[in-house]
Structures are given as C-alpha cells and as structure tokens.
mmCIF file of C-alpha atoms and ligand atoms in Angstrom:
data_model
loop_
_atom_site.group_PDB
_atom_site.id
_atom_site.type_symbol
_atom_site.label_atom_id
_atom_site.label_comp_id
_atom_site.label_asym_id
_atom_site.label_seq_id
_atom_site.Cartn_x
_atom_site.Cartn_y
_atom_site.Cartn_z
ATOM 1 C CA UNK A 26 7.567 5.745 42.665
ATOM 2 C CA UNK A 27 4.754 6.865 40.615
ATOM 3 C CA UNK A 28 1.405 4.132 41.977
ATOM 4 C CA UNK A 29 -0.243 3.987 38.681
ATOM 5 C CA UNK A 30 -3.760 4.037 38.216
ATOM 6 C CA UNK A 31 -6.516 2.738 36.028
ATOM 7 C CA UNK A 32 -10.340 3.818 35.791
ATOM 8 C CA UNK A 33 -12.716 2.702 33.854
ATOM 9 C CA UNK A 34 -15.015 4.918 32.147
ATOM 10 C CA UNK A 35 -18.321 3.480 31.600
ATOM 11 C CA UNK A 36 -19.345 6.253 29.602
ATOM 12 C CA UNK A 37 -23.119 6.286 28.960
ATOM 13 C CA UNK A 38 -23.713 2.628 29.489
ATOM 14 C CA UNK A 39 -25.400 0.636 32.077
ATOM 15 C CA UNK A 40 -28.974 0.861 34.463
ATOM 16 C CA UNK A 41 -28.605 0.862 38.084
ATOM 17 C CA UNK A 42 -29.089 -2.711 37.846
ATOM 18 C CA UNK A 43 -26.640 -3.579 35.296
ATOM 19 C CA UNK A 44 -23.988 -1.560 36.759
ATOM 20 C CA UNK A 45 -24.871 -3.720 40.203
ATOM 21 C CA UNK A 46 -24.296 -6.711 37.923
ATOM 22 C CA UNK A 47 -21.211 -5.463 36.787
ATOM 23 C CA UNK A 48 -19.659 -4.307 39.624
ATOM 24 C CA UNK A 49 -20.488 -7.456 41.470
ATOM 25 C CA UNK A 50 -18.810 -9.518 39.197
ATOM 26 C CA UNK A 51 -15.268 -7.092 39.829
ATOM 27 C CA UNK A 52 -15.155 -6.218 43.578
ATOM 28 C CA UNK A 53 -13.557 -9.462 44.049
ATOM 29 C CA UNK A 54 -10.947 -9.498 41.347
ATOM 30 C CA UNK A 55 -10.063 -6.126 41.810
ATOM 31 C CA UNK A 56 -9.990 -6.555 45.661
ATOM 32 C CA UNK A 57 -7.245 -9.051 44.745
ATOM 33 C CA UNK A 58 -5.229 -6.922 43.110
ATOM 34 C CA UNK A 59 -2.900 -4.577 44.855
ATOM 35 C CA UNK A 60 -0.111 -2.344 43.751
ATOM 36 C CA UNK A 61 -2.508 -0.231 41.704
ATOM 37 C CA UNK A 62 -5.070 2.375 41.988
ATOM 38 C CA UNK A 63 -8.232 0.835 40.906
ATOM 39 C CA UNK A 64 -11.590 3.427 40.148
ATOM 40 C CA UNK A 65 -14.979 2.707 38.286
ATOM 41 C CA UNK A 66 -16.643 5.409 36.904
ATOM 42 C CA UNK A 67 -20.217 4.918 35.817
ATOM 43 C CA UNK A 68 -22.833 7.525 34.848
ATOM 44 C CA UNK A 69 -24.337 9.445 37.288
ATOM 45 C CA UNK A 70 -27.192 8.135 38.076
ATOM 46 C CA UNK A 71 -25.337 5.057 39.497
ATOM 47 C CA UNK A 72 -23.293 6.688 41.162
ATOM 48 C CA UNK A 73 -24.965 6.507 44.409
ATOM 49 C CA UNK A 74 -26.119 2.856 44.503
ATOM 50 C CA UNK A 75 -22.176 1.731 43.413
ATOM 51 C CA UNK A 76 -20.790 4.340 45.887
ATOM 52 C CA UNK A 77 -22.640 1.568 48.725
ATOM 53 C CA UNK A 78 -20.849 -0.973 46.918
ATOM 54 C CA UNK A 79 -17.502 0.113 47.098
ATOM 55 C CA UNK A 80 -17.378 1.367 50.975
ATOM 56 C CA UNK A 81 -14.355 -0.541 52.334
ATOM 57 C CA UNK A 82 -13.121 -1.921 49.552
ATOM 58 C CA UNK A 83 -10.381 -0.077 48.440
ATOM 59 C CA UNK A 84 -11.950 0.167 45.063
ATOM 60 C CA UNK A 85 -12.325 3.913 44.262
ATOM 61 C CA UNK A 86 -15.190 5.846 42.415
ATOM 62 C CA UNK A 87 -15.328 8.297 39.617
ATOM 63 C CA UNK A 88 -17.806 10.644 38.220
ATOM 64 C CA UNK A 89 -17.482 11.254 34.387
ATOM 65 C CA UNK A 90 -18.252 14.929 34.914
ATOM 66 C CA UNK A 91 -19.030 18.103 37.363
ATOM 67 C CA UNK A 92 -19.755 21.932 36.636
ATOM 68 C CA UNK A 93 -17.912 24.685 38.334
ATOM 69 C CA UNK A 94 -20.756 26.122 39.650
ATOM 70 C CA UNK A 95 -21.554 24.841 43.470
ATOM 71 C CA UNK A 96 -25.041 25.400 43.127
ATOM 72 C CA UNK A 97 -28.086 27.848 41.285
ATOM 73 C CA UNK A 98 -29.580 27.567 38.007
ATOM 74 C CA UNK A 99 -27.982 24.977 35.593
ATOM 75 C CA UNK A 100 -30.725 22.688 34.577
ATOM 76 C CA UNK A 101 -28.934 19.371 33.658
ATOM 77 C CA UNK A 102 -25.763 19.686 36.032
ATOM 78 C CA UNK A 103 -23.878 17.945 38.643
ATOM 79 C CA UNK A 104 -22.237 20.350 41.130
ATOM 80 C CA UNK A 105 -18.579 19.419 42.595
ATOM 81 C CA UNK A 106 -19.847 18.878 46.309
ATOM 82 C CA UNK A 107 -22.689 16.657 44.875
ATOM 83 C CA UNK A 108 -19.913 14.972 43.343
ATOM 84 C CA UNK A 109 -17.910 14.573 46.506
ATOM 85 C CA UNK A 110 -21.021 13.446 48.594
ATOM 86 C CA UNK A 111 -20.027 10.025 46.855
ATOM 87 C CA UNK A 112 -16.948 10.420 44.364
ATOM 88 C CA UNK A 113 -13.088 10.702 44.825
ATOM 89 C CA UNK A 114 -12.343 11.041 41.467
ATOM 90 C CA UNK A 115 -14.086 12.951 38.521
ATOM 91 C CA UNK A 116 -13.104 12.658 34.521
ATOM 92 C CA UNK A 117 -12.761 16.180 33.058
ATOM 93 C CA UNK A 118 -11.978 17.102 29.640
ATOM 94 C CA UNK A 119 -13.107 13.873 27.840
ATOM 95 C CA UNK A 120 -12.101 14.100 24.014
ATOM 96 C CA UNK A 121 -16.055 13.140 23.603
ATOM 97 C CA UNK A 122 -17.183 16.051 25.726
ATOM 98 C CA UNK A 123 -14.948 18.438 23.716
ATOM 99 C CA UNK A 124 -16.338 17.168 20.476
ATOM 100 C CA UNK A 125 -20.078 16.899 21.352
ATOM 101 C CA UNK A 126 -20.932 19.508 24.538
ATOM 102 C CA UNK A 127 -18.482 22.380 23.465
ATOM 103 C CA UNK A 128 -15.910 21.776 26.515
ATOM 104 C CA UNK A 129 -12.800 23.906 26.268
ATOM 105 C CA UNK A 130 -9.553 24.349 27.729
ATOM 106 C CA UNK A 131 -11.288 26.953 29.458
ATOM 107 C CA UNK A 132 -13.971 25.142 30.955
ATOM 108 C CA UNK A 133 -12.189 22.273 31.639
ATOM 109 C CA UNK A 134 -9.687 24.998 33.526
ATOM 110 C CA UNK A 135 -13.182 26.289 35.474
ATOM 111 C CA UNK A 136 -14.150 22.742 36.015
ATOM 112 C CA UNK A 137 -10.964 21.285 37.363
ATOM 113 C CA UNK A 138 -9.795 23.960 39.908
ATOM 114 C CA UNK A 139 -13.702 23.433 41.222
ATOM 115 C CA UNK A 140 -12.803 19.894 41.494
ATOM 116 C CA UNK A 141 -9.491 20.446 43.409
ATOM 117 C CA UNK A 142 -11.786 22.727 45.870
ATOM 118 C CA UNK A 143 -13.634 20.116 47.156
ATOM 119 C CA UNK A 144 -11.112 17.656 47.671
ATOM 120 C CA UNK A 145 -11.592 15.466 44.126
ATOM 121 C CA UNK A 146 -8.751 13.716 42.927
ATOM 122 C CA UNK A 147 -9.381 14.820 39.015
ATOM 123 C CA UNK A 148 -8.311 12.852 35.791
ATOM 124 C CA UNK A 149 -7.575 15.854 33.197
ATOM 125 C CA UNK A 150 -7.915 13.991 29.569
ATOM 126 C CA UNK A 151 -5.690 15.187 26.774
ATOM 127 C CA UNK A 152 -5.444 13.951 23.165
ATOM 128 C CA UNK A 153 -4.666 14.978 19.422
ATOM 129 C CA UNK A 154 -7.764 14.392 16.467
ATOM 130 C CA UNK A 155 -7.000 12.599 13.598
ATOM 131 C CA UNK A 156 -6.657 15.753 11.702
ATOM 132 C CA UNK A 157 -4.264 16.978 14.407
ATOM 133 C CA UNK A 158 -1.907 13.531 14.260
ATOM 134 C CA UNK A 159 -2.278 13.701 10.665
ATOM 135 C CA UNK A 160 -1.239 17.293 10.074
ATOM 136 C CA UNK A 161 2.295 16.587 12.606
ATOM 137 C CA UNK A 162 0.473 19.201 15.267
ATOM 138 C CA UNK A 163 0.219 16.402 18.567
ATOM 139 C CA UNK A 164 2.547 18.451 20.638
ATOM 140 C CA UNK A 165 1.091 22.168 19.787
ATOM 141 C CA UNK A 166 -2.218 20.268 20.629
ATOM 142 C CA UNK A 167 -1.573 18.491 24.489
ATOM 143 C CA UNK A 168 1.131 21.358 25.164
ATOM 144 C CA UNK A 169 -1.728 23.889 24.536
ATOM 145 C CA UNK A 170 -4.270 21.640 26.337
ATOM 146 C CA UNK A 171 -2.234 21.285 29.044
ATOM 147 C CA UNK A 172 -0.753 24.638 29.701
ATOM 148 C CA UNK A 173 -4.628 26.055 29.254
ATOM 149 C CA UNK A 174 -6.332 23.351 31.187
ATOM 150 C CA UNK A 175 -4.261 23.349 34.542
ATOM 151 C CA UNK A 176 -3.633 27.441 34.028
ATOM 152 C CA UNK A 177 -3.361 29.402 37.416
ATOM 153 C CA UNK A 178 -2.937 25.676 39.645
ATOM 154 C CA UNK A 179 -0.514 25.503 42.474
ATOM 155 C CA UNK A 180 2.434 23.135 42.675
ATOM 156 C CA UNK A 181 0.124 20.810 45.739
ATOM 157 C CA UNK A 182 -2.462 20.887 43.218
ATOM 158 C CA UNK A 183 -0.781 19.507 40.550
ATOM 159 C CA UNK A 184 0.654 16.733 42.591
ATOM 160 C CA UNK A 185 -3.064 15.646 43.256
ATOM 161 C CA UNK A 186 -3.978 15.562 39.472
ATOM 162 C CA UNK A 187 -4.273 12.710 36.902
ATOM 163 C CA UNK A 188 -3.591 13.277 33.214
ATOM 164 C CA UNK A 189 -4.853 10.778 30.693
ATOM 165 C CA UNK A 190 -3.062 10.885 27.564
ATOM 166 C CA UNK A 191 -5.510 9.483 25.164
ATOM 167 C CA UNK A 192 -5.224 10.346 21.503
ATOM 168 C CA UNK A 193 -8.896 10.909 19.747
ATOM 169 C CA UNK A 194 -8.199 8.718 17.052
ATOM 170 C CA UNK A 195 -7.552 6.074 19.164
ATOM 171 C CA UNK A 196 -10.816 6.303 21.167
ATOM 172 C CA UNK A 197 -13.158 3.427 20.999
ATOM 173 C CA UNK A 198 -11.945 2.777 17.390
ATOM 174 C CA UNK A 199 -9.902 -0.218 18.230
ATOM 175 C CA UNK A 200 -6.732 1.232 16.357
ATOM 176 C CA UNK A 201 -4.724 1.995 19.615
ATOM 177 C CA UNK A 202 -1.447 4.016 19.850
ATOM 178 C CA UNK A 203 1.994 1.841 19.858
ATOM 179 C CA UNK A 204 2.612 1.996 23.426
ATOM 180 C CA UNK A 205 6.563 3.288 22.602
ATOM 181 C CA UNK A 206 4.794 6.198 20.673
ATOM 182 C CA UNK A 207 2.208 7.558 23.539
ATOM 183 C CA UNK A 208 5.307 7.019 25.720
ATOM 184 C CA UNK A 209 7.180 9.000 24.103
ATOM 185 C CA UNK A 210 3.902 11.776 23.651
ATOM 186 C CA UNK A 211 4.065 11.270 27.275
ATOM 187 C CA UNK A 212 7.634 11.603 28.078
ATOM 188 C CA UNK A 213 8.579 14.394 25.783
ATOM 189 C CA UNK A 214 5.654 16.308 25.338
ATOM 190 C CA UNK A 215 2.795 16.253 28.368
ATOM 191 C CA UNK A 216 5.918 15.927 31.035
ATOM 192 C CA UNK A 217 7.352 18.841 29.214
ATOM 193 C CA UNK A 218 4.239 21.291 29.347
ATOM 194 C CA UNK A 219 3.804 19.676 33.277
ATOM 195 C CA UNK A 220 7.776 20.598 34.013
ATOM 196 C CA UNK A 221 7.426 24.159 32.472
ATOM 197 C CA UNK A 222 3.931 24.631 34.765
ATOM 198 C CA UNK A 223 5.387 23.155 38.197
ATOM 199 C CA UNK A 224 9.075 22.256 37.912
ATOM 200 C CA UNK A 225 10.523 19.072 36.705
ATOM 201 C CA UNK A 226 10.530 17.747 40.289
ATOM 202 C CA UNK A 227 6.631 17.785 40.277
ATOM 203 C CA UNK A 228 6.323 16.535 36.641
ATOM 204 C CA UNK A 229 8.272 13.589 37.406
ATOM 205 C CA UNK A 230 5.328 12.864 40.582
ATOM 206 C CA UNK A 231 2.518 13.255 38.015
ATOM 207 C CA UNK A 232 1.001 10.157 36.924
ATOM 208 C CA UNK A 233 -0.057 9.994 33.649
ATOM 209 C CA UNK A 234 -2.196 7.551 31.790
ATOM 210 C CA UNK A 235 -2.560 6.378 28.622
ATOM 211 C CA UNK A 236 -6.061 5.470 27.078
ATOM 212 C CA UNK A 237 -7.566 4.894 23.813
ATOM 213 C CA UNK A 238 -8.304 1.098 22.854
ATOM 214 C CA UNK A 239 -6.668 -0.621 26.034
ATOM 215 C CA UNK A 240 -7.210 -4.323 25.616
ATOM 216 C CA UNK A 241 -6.114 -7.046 27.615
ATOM 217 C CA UNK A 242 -3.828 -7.766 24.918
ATOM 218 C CA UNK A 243 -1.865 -4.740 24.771
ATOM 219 C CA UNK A 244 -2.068 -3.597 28.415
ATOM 220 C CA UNK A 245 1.544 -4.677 29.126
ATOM 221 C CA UNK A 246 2.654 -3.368 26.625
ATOM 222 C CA UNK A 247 1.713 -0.159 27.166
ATOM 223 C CA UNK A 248 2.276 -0.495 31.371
ATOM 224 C CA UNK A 249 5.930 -1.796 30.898
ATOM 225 C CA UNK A 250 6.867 1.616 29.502
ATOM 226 C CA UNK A 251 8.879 4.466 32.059
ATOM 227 C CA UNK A 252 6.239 7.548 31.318
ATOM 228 C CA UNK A 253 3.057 5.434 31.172
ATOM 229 C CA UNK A 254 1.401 5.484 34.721
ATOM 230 C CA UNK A 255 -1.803 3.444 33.764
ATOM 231 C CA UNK A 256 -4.784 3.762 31.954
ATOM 232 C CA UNK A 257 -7.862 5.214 31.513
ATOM 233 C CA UNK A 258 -10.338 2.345 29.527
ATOM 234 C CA UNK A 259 -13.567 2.284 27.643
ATOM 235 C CA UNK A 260 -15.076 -0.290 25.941
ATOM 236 C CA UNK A 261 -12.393 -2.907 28.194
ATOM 237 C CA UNK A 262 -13.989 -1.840 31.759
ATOM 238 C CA UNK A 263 -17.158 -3.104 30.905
ATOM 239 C CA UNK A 264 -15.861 -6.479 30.288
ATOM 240 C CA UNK A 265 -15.210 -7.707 33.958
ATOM 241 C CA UNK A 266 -12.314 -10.436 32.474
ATOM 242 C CA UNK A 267 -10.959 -7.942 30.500
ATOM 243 C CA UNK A 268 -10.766 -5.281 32.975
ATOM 244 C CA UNK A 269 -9.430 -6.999 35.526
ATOM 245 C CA UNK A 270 -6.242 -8.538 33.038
ATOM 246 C CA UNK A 271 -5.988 -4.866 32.251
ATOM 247 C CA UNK A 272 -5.505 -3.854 36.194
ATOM 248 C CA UNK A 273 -3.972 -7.081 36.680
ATOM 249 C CA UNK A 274 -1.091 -5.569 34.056
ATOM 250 C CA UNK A 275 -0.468 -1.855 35.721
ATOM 251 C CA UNK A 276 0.095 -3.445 39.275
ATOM 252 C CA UNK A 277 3.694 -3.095 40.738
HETATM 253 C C1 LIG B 10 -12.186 6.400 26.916
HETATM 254 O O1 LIG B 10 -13.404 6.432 26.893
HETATM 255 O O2 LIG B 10 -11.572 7.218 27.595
HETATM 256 C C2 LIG B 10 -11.498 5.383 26.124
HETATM 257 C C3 LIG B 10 -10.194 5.370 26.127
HETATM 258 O O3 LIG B 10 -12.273 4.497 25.414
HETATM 259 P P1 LIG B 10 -11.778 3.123 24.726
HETATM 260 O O4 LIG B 10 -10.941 2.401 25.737
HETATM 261 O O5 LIG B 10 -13.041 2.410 24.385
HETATM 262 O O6 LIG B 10 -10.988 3.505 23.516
#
C-alpha cells in the first residue's frame, strides 16, 4: 500500500560532466524498473543539466538542500522555488548538515514547511549518534526530531512527506543497522511520534526509509521488512550496478 522509494544522495560528489556520465549509465536500468519510486539527487550545481536528463523518464530529482527564505540576502543559498524550477524532491535534515552547518529541529521545521509551500515532495532525515545509541537514548532522539521537525504540519502535509530513518553511526561507515532493528526503530518509535502528530491512519500512509550503509548485499534484507518503505543511499548510488540491485530490491 505504501510505494516505497529510494534516492540517492550524491552528496558533494560529481562535475556536471561526471554526473552526465553517471546518470547515463542509470536512466536505462532504472527505466526498467517499476514498482518503486526512483530519485537522484546530486549537488546543486547539476541539478539543472540532470533535470534535462530526466524529463519523461519517470526517474525523479532531488535537491540535497533549500532555505526557507524565497528570496533576499542569503549569500550561499538555494531558495525553495529555485528548487522547484527543476526538483520534486529536496533532502532536509541530513545527519551531516546537523553535525557540520548547525541545522536544527528548528530549521529543518522552517525549511520543510517552505518545501511543502511550493509543492516539494520532502525527505525529512532522522537518526541517533553513536553517543545517543550508545547511551540507550534512540527513541528520546527521533521522537524529539520528529515531533520538532514536522511541528505545526497538517494531516495532507504529512501524507506528502518522506522520513528517512538513518542512524548517524551507520552513515557512510559501512557498519549498517540489522534491518530487524531499524524496523523495529521504525515501527515502534518514528510511526509512534508520526501517529501521535496525525493519527495512526496517516502514520500507517507515511513511507519511511531506512539509510545508512545500504549495499546491494543487504538491500533485501532491509526491503523485506513491514515498516521499511525504502531507502535513502550514499556511497551505493554512485555505483550505477550497485544502485540499481539496490532499486531493483525495494520494487513491489
Ligand atoms: C546518506 O548519505 O544518507 C547515507 C545513508 O550514506 P551511506 O549510504 O553512504 O551510508
């Protein structure tokens, strides 16, 4: 009931030309794949050129980023109808942008609902540190997260959100989750927080993801559990075999 959904998150790799490359070498596989939600998201400056790319293809693109502001004086930043001139999707909250730029709850609260203004579909990422998992705190952590990042949203908006479940220590450190443990992070905690914001009715409609060292080795593993919705993948998307194994494994 839930069409899962896996992105790729290029973070701050590829040229223009390499992400042509790249891209090139997926629209086919990917085009063959159906039963799942397929979206690239490179940096922003090739954006544009891989937004020509994808026209018609069914093959949907992501920013990894937007401010709340729609226009003015922020030297350095992408507005949300810049972002919409080419995007359908945007990444906000990335564990990496809360650890390096000083993103928030807050912010990503500011950032999302100007997402959901201009008709993005957003992916809202979630995740306990290593200190966090250690010290037993995961569900105070993506409860918190969760309840402060989607505060004040409607019930239609939070059918159009994306959460990606992807614990910090797991992030590009090749020591992924089990998949029955971020299924259960999933199932008992995020759907929990999600129920208590919109009912359980719209919780149960919310695809979540999982992501943090998705390979093509333990895709299924994670995709043949009930709460996990698909994923959200690093290092794996820029690997065109690997990636497409990976989306291969979420289709239903
Ligand atoms: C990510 O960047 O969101 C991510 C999950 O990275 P990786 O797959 O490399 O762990």
């Amino acid at each position: 009931m839930r069409t899962p959904i896996v992105a790729g998150n290029w973070k701050m790799n590829k040229t223009v030309e390499q992400a042509r490359v790249l891209v090139a070498e997926l629209v086919p596989g990917l085009q063959a794949i159906s039963g799942v939600e397929k979206v690239l998201c490179p940096p922003f400056t090739a954006v544009m050129p891989i937004s020509a790319m994808l026209t018609g293809t069914g093959i949907g693109l992501g920013a990894q980023n937007l401010h709340w502001e729609s226009s003015g004086a922020f030297t350095g930043e992408v507005s949300p109808a810049m972002v919409k001139e080419f995007c359908q999707y945007v990444i906000l909250g990335h564990s990496e942008r809360r650890a390096y730029f000083g993103e928030t709850d807050e912010t990503v609260n500011r950032r999302l609902k100007a997402a959901l203004a201009v008709g993005l579909t957003p992916i809202v990422c979630v995740g306990e540190t290593l200190a966090e998992y250690e010290a037993g705190v995961t569900a105070d952590v993506v409860i918190r997260q969760i309840v402060a990042g989607l505060k004040d949203l409607t019930e239609e908006q939070g059918r159009v959100i994306v959460i990606a479940y992807e614990p910090v220590w797991a992030i590009g450190t090749g020591r992924a989750s089990t998949a029955p443990a971020a299924n259960q992070v999933i199932a008992d905690m995020i759907r929990l927080a999600l129920a208590g914001i919109f009912g359980k009715e719209t919780a149960q409609l919310i695809r979540v993801q999982y992501g943090g060292s998705v390979t093509a080795a333990n895709a299924v593993e994670f995709f043949s559990q009930p709460d996990i919705d698909g994923a959200l993948v690093g290092g794996a998307s820029l690997k065109p075999a690997d990636f497409l194994q990976i989306v291969q494994a979420a289709a239903r």
